[in-house]
XYZ file of C-alpha atoms in Angstrom:
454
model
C -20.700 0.966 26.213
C -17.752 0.906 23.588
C -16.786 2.228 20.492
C -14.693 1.327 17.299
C -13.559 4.047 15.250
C -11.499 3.163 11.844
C -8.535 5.209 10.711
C -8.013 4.531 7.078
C -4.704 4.809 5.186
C -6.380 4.454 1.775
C -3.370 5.533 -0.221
C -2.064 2.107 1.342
C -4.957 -0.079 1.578
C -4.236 -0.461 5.547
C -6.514 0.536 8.226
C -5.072 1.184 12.114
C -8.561 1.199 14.836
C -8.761 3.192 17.509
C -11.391 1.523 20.330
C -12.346 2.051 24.269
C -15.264 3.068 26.571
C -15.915 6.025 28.271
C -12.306 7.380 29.334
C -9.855 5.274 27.832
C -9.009 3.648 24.785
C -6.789 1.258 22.797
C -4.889 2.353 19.425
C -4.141 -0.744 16.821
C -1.422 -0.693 14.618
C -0.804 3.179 14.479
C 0.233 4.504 11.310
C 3.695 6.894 11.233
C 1.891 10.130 11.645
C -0.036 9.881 14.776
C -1.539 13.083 14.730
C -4.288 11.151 13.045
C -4.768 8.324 16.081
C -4.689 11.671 18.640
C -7.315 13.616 16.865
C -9.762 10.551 16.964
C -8.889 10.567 20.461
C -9.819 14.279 21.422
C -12.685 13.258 19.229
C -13.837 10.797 21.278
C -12.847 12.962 24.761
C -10.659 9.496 25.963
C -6.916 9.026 26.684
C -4.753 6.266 24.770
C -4.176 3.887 27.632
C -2.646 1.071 25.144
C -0.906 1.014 22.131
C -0.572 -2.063 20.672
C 1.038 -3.938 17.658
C -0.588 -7.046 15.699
C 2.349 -7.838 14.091
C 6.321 -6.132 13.358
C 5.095 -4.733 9.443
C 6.786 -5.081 6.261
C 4.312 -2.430 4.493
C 4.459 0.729 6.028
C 6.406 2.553 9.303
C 4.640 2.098 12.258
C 3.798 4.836 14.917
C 3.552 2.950 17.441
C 6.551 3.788 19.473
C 6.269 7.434 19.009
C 1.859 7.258 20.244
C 3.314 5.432 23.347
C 5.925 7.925 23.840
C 3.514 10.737 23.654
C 0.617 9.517 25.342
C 2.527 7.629 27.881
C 0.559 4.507 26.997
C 1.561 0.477 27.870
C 3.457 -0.671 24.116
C 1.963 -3.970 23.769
C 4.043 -5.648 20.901
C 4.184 -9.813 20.464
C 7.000 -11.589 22.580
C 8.712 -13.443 20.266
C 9.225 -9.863 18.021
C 12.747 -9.330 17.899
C 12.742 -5.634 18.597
C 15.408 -3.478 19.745
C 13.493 -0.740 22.013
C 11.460 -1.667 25.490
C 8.165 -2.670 25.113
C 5.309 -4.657 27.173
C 5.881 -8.487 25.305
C 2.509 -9.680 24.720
C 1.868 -13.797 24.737
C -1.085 -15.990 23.750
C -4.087 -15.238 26.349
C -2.704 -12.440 27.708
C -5.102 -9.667 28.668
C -5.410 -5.806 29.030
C -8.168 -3.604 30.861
C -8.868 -1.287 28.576
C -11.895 0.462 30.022
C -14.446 -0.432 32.727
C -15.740 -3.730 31.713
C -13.526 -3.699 28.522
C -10.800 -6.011 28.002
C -8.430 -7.237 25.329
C -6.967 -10.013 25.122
C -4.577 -12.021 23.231
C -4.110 -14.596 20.650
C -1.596 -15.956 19.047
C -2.457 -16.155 14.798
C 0.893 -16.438 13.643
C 1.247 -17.187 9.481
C 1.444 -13.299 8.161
C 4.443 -13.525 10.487
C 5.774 -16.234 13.200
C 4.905 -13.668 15.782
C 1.379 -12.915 14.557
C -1.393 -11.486 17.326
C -4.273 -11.243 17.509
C -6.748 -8.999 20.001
C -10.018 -9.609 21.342
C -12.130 -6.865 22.494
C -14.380 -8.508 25.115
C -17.376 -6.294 26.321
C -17.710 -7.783 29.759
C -17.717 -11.049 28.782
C -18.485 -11.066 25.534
C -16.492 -10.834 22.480
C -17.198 -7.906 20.185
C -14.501 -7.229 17.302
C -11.117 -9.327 16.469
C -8.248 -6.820 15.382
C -6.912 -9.554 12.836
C -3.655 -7.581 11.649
C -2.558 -9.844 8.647
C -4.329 -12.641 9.604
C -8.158 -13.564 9.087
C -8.963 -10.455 6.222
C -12.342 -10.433 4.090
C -12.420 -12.936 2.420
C -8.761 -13.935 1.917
C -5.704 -14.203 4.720
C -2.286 -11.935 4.653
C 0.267 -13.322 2.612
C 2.894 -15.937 4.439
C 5.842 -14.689 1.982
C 7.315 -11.726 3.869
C 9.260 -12.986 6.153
C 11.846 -15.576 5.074
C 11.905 -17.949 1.502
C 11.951 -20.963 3.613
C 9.421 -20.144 5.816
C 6.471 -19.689 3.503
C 4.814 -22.313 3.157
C 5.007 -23.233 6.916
C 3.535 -20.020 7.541
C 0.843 -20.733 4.795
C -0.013 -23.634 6.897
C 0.327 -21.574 10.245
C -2.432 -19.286 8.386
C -4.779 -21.935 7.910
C -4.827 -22.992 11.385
C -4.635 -19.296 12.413
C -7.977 -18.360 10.713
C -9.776 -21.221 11.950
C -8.036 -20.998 15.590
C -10.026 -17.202 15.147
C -13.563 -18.752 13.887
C -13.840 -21.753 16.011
C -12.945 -19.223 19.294
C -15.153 -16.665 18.726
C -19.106 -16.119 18.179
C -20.142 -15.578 14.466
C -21.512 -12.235 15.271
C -17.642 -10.898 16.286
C -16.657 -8.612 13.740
C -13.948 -9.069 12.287
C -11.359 -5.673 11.700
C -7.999 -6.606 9.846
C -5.367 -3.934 9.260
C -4.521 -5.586 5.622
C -6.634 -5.996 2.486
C -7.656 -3.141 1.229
C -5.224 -2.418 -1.132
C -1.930 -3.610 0.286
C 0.136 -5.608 -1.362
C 0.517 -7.370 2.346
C -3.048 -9.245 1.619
C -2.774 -12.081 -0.271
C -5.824 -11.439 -2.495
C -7.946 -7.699 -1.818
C -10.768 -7.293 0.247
C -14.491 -8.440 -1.479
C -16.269 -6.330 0.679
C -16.236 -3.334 3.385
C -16.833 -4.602 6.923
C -17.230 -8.565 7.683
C -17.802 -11.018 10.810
C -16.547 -14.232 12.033
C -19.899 -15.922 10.661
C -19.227 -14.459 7.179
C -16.256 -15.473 6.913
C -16.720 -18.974 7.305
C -18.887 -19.487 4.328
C -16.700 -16.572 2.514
C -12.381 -16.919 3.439
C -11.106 -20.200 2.093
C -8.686 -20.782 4.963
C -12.443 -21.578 6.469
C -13.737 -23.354 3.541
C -10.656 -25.560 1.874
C -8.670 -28.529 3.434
C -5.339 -26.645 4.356
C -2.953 -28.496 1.380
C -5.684 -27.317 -1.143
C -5.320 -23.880 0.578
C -2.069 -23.452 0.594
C -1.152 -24.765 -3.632
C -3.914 -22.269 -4.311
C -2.486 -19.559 -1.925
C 1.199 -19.403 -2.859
C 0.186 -19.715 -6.780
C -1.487 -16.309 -6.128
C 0.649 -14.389 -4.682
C 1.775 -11.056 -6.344
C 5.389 -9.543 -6.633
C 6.357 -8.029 -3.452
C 6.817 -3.985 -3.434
C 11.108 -3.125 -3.414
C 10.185 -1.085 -0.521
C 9.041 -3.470 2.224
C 13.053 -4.671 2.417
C 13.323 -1.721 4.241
C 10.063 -1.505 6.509
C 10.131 -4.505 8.830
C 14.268 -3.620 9.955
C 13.097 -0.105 10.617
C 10.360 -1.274 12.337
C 12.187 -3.722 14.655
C 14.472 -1.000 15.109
C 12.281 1.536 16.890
C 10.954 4.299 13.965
C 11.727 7.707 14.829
C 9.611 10.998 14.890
C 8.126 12.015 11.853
C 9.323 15.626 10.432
C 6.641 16.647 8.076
C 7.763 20.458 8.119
C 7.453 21.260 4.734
C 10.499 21.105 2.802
C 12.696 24.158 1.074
C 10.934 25.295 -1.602
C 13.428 24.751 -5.139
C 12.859 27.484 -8.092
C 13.521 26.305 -11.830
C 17.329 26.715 -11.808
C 17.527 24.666 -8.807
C 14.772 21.777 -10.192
C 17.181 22.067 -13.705
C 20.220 20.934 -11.153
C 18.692 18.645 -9.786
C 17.517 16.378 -12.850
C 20.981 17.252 -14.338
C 22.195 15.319 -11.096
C 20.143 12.439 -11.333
C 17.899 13.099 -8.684
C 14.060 12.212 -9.208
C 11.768 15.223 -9.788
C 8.320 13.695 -9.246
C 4.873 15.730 -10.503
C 2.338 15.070 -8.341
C -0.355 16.695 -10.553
C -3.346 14.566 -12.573
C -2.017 12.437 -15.343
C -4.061 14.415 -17.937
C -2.125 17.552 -16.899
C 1.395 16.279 -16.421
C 0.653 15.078 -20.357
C -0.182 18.415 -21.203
C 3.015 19.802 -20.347
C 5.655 19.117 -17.523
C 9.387 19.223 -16.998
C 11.324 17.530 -19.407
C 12.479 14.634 -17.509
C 10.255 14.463 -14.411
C 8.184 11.440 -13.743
C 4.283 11.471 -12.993
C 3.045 9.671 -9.808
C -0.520 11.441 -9.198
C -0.845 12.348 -5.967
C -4.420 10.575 -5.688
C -3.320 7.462 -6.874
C -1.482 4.774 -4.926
C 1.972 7.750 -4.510
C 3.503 5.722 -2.036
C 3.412 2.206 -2.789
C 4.346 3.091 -6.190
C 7.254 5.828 -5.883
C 8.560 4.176 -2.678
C 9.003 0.709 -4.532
C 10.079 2.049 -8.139
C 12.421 5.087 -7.039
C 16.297 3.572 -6.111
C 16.307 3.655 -2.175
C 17.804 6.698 -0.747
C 17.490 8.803 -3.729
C 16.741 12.286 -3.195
C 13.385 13.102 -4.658
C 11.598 16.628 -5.660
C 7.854 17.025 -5.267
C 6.177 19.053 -7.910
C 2.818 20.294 -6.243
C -0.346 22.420 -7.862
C -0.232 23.575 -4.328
C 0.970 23.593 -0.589
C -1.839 21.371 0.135
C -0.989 18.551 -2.063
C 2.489 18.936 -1.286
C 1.675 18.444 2.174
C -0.473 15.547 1.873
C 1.679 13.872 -0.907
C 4.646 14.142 2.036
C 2.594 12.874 4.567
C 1.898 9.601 2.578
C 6.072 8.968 1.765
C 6.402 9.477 5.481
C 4.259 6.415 6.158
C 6.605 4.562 4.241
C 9.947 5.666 5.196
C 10.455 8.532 2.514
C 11.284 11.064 5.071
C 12.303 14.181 4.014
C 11.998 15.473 0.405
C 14.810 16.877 -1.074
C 12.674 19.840 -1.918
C 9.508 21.202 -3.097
C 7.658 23.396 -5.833
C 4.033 24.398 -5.998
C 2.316 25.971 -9.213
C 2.804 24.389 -12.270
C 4.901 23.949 -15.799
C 5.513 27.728 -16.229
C 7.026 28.514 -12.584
C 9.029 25.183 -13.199
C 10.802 25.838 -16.239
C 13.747 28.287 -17.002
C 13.053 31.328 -19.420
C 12.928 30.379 -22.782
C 12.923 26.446 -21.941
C 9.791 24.102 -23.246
C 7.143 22.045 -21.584
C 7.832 18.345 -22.483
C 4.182 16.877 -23.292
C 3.364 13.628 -24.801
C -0.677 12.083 -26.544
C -3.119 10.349 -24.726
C -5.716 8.363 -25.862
C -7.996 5.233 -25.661
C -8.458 1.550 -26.356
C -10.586 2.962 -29.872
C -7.916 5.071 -30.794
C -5.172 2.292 -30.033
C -7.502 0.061 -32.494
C -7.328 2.602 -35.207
C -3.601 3.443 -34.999
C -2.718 -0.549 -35.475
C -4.688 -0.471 -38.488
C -2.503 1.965 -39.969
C 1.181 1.069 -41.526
C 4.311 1.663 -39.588
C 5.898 0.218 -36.398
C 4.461 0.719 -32.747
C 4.586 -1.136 -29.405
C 2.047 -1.849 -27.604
C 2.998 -2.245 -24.044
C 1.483 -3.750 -20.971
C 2.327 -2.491 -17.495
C -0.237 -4.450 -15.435
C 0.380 -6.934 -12.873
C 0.915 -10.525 -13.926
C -1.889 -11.915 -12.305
C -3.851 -9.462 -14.025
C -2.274 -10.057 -17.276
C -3.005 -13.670 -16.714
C -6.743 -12.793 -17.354
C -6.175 -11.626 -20.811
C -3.765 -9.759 -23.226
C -3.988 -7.410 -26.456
C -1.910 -10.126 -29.092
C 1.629 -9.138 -29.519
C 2.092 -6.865 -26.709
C 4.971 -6.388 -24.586
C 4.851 -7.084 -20.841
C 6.717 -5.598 -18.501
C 4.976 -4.450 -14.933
C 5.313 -0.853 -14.155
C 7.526 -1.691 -11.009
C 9.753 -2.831 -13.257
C 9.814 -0.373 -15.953
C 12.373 1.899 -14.671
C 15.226 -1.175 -15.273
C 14.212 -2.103 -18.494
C 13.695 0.550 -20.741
C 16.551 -0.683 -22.898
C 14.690 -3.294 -23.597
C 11.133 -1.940 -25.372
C 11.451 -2.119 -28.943
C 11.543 0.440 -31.767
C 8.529 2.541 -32.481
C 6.335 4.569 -30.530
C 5.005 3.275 -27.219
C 1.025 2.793 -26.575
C 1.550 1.636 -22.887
C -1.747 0.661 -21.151
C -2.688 -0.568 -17.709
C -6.069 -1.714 -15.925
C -7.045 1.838 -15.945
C -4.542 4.787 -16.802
C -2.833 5.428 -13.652
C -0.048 3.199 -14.155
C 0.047 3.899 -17.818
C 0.771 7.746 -16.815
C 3.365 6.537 -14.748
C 5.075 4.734 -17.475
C 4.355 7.352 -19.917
C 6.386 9.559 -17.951
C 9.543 6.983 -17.356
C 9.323 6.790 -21.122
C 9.125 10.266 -22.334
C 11.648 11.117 -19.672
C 14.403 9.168 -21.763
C 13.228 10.688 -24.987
C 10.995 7.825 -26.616
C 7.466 8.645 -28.663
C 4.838 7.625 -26.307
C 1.283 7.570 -25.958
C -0.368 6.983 -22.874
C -3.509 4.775 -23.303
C -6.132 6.256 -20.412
C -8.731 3.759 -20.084
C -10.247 0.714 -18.793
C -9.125 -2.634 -19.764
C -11.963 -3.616 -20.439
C -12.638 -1.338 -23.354
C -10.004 -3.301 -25.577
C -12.067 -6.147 -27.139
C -15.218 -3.506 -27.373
C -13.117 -1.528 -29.313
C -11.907 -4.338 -31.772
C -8.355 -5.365 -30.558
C -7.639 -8.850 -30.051
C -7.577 -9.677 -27.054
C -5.918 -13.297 -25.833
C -6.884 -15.197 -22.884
C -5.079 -18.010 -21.301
């Protein structure tokens, strides 16, 4: 008997696995905070007898050295990884006991990376569950562009042969569990789909489907803009990640979060978008702590700034800390909890700025007098179709261009709101009119606006 339990990192579209038998198990690309990995383990009553790593990452800070160190567990991390701490190199067909009767074994998938692994978990002698990494995902592969410029496209083609190196090796019925694609800006396209298998994908993943040039002009056309922030992840990565310190941080009263924006420092509110609208610190910016915090604030906010977390409570400050963690925000500068009135100074003023919708964005173009109409989405998204005479700029790269947004007050709109709050915020912070447009895109051409399309 086995078992495959999932650990998922929604707030970055990753998932780490966590499988073994009766008294031992293996942990899978280990997120930062391994309290998570251990838990599942007590859970489960086994002891971590492997750690291992599909690939070095360029999303988010592994905890892989730090679960070894603690559970005294084999580090299994590809041979050709250039890393800087010991570990147990891991080459094509290499294999692991893992529990009685439960093996692993490896195979080399390279294309997310050169040094791209694979692991089978064989159940005796038959093959169970592929942890693909950044390799074979639902539906789609992880993207080749990471790496180096001049590599990409022969890692494109390295991905091809990858994914069907994976289906021709293994039985259909093999489930397939990737660590990318379900939200991270790693996959090249997102996941269509929860759970999958080797015989899905064959009829579903077009590295399975499309001769390999075809597959590779169609893959590197697709590929989105790659997060500021993952620069920073594969060197820290390669350089051994140390402990996470998620005590929480010294709490900062309203003189001290004044000082602090007078300094230049980034005073992020991690409350809803409709409350931060309401009223908020004159000058913070809004990254909700249930949307994407991390991707978002770690690839918008100037590396190494300090920031300040604005909390409703100790609980969301906690959590919200826990996500920067993952992606090498370590230690906030400080912390509040409450809300607008413990935040401010006597006698100082909420900033606040109008929502609305598509309809009311309809209505107010209607009406004489200048206003922008601004588009944070994605380009690829964009692509699809555009309200006429909008400006584009993507939210990621909002915070440099601000000079450059017209005259008039700002409707900015995204796919849904979240990102629209978030560019709100960068644009009431410098003092422009803004109105933050919370709905779904495709609302627009319901609601009258004209809406272009490629």
């Amino acid at each position: 008997m086995f078992f495959i339990d999932t650990i998922e990192l929604e707030g970055l579209g990753n998932r780490s696995y966590l499988a073994g038998g009766e008294r031992t198990a293996v942990a899978v690309d280990p997120p930062r905070d391994v309290d998570s990995v251990l838990a599942a383990a007590a859970r489960r009553g086994v002891r971590i007898s492997h750690v291992v790593e599909t690939h070095i990452h360029n999303d988010y800070v592994t905890g892989g050295p730090e679960l070894a160190r603690i559970t005294g567990a084999a580090y299994l991390v590809p041979a050709d990884a250039r890393v800087a701490f010991a570990r147990v190199p891991v080459a094509d067909g290499d294999t692991f006991d893992v529990d009685a009767g439960l093996t692993l074994a490896a195979m080399a998938t390279p294309g997310h990376t050169p040094h791209h692994t694979s692991y089978v978990l064989r159940d005796g002698e038959r093959p169970v569950a592929a942890f693909t990494g950044g390799s074979l995902l639902i539906g789609t592969v992880g993207r080749p562009d990471l790496v180096e410029p001049r590599l990409t496209e022969h890692l494109a083609r390295a991905q091809h042969a990858s994914a069907r190196r994976l289906a021709s090796g293994l039985p259909d019925e093999t489930a397939v569990l990737p660590t990318h694609g379900f939200g991270s800006f790693c996959s090249s396209a997102q996941a269509d789909g929860d759970s999958t298998t080797i015989g899905r994908e064959k009829f579903a993943n077009t590295a399975l489907t499309t001769d390999v040039d075809t597959f590779v002009i169609d893959l590197l056309a697709g590929l989105e803009a790659v997060p500021a922030y993952y620069a920073y992840m594969g060197p820290a990565n390669a350089g051994g990640p140390a402990p996470v310190d998620l005590t929480p941080p010294a709490l900062a009263d309203a003189d001290e979060i004044a000082g602090r924006l007078a300094a230049g420092e980034w005073v992020v509110d991690l409350r809803n978008r409709v409350a931060f609208a309401e009223g908020h610190v004159a000058g913070s910016f809004n990254f909700e702590a249930d949307g994407k915090l991390a991707t978002y604030l770690a690839w918008m906010i100037p590396w190494g700034k300090p920031v300040t977390l604005l909390a409703e409570s100790a609980d969301q400050l906690a959590a919200a800390q826990r996500e920067l963690v993952r992606v090498g925000v370590d230690r906030p500068a400080a912390g509040a909890t409450g809300g607008p009135e413990a935040w401010l100074r006597p006698g100082e003023r909420p900033g606040s700025f109008a929502r609305s919708t598509f309809a009311g964005l309809a209505q107010e173009i209607s009406r004489p007098g200048p206003i922008v109409v601004l588009d944070v989405r994605r380009d690829s998204e964009r692509a699809a179709g555009w309200i006429k005479d909008s400006v584009h700029i993507p939210v990621h790269e909002l915070h440099g261009r601000l000079d450059g947004i017209p005259s008039g007050t700002v409707w900015v709109h995204c796919a849904g709101g979240m990102r629209a709050g978030i560019a709100a915020s960068l644009l009431d912070a410098v003092g422009r009119d803004v109105v933050a447009v919370d709905d779904g895109f495709d609302a627009a051409k319901n609601a009258g606006l004209a809406v272009v399309t490629a």
